[in-house]
mmCIF file of C-alpha atoms in Angstrom:
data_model
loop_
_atom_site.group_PDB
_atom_site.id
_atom_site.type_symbol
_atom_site.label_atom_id
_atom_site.label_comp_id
_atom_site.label_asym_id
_atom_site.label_seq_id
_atom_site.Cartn_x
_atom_site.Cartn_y
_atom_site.Cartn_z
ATOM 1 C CA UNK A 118 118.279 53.258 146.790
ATOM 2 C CA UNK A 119 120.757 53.578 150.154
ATOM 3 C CA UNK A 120 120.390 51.167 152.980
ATOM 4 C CA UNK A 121 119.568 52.525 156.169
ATOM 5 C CA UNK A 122 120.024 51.506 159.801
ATOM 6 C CA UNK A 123 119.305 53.150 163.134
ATOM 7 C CA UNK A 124 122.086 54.844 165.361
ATOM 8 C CA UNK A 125 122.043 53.108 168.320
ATOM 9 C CA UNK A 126 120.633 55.594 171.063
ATOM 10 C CA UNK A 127 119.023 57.700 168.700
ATOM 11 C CA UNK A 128 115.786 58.000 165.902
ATOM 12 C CA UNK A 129 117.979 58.798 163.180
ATOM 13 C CA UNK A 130 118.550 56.700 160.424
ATOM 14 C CA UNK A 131 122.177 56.007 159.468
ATOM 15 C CA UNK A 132 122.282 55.684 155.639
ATOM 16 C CA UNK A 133 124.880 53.564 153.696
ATOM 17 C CA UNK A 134 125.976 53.455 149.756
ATOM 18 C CA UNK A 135 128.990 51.983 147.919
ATOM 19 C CA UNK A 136 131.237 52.028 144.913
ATOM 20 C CA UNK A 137 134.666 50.664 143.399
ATOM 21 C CA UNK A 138 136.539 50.713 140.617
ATOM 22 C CA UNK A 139 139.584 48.730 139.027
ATOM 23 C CA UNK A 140 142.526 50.664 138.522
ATOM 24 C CA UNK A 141 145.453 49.579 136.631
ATOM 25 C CA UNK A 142 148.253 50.908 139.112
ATOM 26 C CA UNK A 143 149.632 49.081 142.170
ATOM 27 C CA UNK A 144 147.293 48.869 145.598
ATOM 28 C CA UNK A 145 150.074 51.006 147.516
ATOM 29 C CA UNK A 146 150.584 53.575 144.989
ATOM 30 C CA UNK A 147 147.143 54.710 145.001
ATOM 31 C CA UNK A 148 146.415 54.321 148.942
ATOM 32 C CA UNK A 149 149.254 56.878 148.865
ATOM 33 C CA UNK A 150 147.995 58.903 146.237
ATOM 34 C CA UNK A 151 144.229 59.391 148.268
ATOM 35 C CA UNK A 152 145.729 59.055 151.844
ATOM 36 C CA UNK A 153 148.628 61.375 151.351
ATOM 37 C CA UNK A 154 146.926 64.555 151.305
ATOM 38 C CA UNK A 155 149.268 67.247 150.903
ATOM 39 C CA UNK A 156 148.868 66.251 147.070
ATOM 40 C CA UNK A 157 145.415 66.881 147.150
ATOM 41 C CA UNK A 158 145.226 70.181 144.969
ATOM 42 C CA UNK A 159 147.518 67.936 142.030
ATOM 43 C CA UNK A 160 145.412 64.401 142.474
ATOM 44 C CA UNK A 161 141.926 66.621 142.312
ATOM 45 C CA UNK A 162 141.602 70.088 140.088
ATOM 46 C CA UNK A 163 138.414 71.276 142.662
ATOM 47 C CA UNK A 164 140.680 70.983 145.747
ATOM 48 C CA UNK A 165 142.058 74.321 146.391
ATOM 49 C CA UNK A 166 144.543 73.814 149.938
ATOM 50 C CA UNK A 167 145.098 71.512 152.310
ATOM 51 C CA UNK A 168 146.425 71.803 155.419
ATOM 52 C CA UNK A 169 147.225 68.579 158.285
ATOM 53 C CA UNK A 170 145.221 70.175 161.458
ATOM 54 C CA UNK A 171 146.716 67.680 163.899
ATOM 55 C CA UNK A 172 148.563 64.142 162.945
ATOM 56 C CA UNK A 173 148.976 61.801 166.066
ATOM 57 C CA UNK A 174 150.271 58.016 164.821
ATOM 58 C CA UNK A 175 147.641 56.145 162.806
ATOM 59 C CA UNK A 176 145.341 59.370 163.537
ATOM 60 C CA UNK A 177 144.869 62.955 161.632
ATOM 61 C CA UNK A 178 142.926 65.821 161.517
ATOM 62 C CA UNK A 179 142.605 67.176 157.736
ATOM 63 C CA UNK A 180 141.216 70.620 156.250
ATOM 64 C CA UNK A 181 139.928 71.121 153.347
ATOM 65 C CA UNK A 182 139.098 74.348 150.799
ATOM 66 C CA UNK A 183 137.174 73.080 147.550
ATOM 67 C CA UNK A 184 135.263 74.823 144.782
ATOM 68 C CA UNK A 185 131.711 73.619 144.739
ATOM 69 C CA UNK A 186 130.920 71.764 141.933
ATOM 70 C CA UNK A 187 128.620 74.316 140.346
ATOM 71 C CA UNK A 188 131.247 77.046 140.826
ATOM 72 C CA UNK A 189 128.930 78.861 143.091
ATOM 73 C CA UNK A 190 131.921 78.805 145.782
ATOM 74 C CA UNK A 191 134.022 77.548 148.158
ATOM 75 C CA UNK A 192 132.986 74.289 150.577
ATOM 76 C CA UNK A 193 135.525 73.999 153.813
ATOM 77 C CA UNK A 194 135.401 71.073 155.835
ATOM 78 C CA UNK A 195 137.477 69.261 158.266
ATOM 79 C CA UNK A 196 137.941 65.413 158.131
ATOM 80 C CA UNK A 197 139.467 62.865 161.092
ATOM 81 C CA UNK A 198 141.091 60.151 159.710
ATOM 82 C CA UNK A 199 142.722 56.732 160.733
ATOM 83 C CA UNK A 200 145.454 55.659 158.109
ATOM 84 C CA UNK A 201 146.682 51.796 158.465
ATOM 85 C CA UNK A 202 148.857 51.546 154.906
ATOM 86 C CA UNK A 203 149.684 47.852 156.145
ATOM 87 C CA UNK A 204 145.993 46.802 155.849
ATOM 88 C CA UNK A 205 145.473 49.647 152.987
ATOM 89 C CA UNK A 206 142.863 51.298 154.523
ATOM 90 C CA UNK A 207 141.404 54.208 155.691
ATOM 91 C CA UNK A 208 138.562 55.179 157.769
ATOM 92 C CA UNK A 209 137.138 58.720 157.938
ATOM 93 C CA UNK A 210 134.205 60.941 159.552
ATOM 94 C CA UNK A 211 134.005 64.532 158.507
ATOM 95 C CA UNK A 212 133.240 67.109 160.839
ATOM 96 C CA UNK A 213 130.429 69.695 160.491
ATOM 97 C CA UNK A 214 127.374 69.449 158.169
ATOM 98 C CA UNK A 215 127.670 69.625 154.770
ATOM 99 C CA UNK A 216 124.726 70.908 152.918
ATOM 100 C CA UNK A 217 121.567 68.438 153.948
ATOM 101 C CA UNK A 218 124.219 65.665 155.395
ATOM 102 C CA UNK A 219 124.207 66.226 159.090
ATOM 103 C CA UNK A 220 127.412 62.982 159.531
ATOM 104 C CA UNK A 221 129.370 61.306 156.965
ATOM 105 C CA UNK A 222 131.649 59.228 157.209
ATOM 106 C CA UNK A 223 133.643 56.015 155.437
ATOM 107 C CA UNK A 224 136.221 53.118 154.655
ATOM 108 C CA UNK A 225 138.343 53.501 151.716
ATOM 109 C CA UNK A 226 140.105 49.948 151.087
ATOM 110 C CA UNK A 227 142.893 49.323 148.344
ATOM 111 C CA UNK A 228 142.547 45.716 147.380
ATOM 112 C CA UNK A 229 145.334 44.193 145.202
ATOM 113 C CA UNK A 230 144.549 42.311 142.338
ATOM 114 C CA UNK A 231 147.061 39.622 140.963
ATOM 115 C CA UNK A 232 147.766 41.097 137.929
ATOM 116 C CA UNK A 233 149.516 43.940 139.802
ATOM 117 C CA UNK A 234 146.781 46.315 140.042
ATOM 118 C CA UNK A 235 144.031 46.996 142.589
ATOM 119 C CA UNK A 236 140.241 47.076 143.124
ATOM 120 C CA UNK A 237 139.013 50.467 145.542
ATOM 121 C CA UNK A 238 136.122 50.311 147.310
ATOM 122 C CA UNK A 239 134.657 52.822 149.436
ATOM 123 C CA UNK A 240 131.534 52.939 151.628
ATOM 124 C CA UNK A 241 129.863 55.821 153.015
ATOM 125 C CA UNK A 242 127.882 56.256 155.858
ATOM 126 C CA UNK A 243 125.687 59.496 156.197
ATOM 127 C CA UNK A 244 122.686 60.899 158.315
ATOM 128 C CA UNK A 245 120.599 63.419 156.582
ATOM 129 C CA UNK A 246 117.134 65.414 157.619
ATOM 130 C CA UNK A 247 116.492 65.776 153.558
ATOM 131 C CA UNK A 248 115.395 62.931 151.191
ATOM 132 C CA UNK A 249 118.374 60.238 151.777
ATOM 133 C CA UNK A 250 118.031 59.112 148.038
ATOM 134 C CA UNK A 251 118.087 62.581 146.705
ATOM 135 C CA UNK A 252 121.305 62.600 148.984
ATOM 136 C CA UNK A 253 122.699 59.383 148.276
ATOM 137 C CA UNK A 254 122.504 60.543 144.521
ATOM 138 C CA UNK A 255 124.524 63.435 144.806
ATOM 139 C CA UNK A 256 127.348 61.643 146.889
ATOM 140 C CA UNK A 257 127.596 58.669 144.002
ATOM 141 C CA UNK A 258 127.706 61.396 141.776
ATOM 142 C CA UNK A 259 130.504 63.137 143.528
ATOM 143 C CA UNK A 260 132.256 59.628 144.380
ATOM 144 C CA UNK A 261 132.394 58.332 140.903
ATOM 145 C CA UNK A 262 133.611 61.566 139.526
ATOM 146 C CA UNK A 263 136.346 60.939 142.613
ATOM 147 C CA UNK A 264 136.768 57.498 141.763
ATOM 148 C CA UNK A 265 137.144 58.191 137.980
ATOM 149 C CA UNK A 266 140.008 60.906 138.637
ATOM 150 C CA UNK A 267 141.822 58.269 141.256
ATOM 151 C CA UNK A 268 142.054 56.160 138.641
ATOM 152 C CA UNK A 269 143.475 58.553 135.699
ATOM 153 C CA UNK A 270 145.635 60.256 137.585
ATOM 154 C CA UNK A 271 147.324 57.315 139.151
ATOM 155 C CA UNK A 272 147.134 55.035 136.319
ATOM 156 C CA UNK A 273 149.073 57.692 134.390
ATOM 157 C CA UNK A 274 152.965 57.872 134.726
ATOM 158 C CA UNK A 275 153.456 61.384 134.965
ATOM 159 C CA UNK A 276 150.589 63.091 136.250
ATOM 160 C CA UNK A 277 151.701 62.984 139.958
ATOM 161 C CA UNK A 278 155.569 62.792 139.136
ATOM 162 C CA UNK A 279 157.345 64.497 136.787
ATOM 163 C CA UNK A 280 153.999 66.821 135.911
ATOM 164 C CA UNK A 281 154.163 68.841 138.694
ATOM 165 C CA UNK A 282 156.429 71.914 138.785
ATOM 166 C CA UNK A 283 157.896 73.538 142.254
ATOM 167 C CA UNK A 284 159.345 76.501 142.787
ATOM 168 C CA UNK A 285 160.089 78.237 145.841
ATOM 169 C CA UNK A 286 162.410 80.383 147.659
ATOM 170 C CA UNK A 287 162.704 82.365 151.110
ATOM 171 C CA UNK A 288 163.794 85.426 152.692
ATOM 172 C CA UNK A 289 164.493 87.177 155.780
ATOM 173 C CA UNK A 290 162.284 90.168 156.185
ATOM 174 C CA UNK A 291 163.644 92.684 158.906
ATOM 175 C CA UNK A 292 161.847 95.511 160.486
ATOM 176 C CA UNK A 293 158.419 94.167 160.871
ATOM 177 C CA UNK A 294 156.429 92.234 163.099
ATOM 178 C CA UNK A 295 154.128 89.246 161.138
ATOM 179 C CA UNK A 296 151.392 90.972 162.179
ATOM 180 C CA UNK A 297 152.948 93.840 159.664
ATOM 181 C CA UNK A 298 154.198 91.689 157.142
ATOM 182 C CA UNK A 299 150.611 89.649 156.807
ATOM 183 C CA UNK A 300 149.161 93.030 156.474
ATOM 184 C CA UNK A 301 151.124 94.264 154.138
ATOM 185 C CA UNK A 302 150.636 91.286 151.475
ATOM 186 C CA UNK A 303 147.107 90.759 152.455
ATOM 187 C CA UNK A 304 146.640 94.733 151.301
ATOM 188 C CA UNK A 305 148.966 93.892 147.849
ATOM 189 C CA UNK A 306 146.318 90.836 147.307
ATOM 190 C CA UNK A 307 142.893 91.392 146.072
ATOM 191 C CA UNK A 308 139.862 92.030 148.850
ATOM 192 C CA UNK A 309 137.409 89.430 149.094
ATOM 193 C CA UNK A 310 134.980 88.446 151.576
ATOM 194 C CA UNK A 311 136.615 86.571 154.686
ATOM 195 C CA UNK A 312 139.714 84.233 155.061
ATOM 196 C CA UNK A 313 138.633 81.814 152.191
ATOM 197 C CA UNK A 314 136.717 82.966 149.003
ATOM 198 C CA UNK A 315 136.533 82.575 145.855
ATOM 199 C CA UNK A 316 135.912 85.172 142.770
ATOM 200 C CA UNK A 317 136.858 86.637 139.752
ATOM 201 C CA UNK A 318 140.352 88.817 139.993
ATOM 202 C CA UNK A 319 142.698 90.578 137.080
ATOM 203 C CA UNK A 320 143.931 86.503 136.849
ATOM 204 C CA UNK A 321 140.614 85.579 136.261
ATOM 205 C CA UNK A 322 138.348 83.112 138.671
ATOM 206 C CA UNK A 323 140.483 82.714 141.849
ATOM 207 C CA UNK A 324 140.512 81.265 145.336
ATOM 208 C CA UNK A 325 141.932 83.467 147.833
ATOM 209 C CA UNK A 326 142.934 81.557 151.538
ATOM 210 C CA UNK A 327 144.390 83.102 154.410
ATOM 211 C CA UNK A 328 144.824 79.991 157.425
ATOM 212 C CA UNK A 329 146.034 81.357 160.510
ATOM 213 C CA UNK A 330 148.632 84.178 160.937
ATOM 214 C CA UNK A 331 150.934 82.213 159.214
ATOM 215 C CA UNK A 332 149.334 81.095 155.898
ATOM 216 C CA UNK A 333 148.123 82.599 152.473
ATOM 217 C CA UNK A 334 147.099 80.928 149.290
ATOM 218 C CA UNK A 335 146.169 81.565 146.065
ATOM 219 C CA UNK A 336 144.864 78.865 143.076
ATOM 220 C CA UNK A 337 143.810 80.580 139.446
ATOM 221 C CA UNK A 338 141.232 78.529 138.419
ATOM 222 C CA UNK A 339 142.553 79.711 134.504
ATOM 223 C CA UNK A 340 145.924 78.556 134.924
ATOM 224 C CA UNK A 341 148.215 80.602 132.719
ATOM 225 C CA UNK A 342 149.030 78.657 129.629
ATOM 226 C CA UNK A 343 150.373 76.564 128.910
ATOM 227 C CA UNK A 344 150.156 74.799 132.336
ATOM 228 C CA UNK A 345 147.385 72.920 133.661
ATOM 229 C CA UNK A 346 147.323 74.146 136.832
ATOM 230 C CA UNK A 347 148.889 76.999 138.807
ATOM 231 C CA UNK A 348 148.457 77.544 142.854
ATOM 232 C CA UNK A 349 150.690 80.039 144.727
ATOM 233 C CA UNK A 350 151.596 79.938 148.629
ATOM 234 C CA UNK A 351 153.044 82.597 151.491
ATOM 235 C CA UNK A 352 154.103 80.968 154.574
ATOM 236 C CA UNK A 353 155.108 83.495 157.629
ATOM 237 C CA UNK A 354 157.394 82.585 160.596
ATOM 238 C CA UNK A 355 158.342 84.976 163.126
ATOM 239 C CA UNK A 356 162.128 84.385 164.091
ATOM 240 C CA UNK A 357 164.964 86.057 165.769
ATOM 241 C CA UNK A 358 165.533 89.187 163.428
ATOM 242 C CA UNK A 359 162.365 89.260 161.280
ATOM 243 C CA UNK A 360 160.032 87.679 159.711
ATOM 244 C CA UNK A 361 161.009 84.482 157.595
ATOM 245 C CA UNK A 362 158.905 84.580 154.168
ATOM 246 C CA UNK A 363 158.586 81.815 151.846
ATOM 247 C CA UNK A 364 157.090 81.563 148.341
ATOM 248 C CA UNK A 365 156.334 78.759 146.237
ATOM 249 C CA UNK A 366 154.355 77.790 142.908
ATOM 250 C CA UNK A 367 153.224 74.840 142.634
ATOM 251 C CA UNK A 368 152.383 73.979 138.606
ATOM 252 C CA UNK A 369 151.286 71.052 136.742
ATOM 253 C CA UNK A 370 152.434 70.912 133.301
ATOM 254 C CA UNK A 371 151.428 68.233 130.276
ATOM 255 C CA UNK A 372 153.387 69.962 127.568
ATOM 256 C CA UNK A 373 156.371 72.693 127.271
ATOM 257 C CA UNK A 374 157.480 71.574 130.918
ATOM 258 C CA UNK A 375 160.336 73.895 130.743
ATOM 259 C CA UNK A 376 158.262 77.170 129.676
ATOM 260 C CA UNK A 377 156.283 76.173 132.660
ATOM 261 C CA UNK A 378 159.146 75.839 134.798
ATOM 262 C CA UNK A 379 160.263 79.240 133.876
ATOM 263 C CA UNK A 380 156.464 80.388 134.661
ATOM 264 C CA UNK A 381 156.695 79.156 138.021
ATOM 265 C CA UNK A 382 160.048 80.744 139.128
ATOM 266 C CA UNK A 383 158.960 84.042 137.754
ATOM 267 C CA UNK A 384 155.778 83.105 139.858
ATOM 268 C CA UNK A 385 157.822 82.723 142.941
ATOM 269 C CA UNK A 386 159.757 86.090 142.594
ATOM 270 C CA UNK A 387 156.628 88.096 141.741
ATOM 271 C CA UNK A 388 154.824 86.794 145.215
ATOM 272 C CA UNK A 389 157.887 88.045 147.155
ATOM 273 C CA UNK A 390 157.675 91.134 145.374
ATOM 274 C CA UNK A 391 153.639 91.642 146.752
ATOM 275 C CA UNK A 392 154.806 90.140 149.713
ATOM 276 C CA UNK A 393 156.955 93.889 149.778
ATOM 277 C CA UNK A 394 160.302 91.821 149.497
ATOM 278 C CA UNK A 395 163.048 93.441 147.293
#
């Protein structure tokens, strides 16, 4: 059962659940590991892109692209955030509904133990119109399986280090506006439906982004073996003389690192090549 309160001002019931878990790593590692959020599609498999909306000081705006747990689609949200990594804390309030949840929003605190580790605790705060235990459910559900990765992936001493593979690499395309440019790779990529979708391609089940004028991304859901996980990115900028495009691969490998290594820098050559670089 969730407690509940009233919003002040309103007849809506604010509803209120909690978790933690212990994790075996060092308070500030992993209030870096969930606060820093470029590292989102490493940290958690579903997370497809990220991208930093609008950072002023302790304050953020966050975006977020993430296949729904049933693999039924994509789920896009934005997320304000206040960061204080002296206190090791966050606090957060998403924006726009997600499914019956009209608000949510949280603390995340990093406690540290003395034995060098840490407890997390986390406590959400959500408004719904559907039944609030039926919702409460599904966010525990979702927050343990979040707690649960938190604490593999930082209590292991690769995953987020010397697991992950980069690869990138730029060049100066003349002759074209962006506007060209964009078109021409978003033509080279497969069609889907909108700027952000996810389906099956000739790689398999993929999730296809475009963010702006300036941003295209692609995550196969079957990495190639034998890495874990495979997510390729275009970035346009419009300069003096062209059109500045960059391609990287980002990979995360368990085994055969440097087979994977070689995977990714073939990775980044091929995008340039749909990208209509030569």
């Amino acid at each position: 059962m969730t407690q509940a309160t009233v919003a002040a001002g309103t007849d809506r019931q604010v509803h209120r659940t909690r978790a933690t878990v212990d994790v075996d790593a060092p308070a500030e590692t992993v209030y870096r590991a969930l606060t820093g959020i470029e590292g989102w599609p490493v940290l958690y498999p579903w997370i497809a892109h990220t991208e930093v909306l609008r950072r002023e000081g302790a304050d953020d705006e966050v975006k977020f692209w993430a296949v729904r747990p049933d693999g039924s689609g994509l789920r896009i949200w934005t997320s304000r955030r206040t960061l204080d990594p002296t206190a090791l804390r966050m606090v957060f309030e998403q924006r726009g509904s997600v499914g019956p949840i009209s608000r949510l929003g949280g603390t995340w605190d990093f406690v540290p133990r003395p034995d060098g580790g840490c407890r997390v605790e986390s406590g959400h705060w959500f408004t719904t119109d559907a039944d609030p235990d039926e919702t409460a459910g599904e966010l525990d559900r979702h927050g343990a399986l979040q707690m649960r990765t938190l604490k593999s992936q930082t209590e292991s001493a690769t995953s987020l280090t010397t697991d992950v593979i980069r690869a990138k690499s730029e060049v100066l395309v003349t002759g074209g506006s962006l506007a060209e440019v964009r078109a021409r790779l978003l033509a080279a990529l497969p069609a889907g439906d909108g700027d952000a979708w996810f389906g099956e391609t000739s790689e398999g089940p993929t999730v296809q982004i475009a963010h702006g004028d300036h941003v295209l991304v692609q995550k196969l859901l079957s990495p190639p073996e034998p890495a874990d996980l495979y997510r390729r990115r275009w970035q346009l900028r419009e300069e003096a003389g062209g059109v500045r495009v960059g391609a990287d691969v980002l990979a995360v490998a368990t085994r055969e690192h440097e087979r994977v290594r070689r995977l990714a820098e073939a990775g980044v050559r091929d995008a340039l090549a749909t990208a209509g670089v030569r």
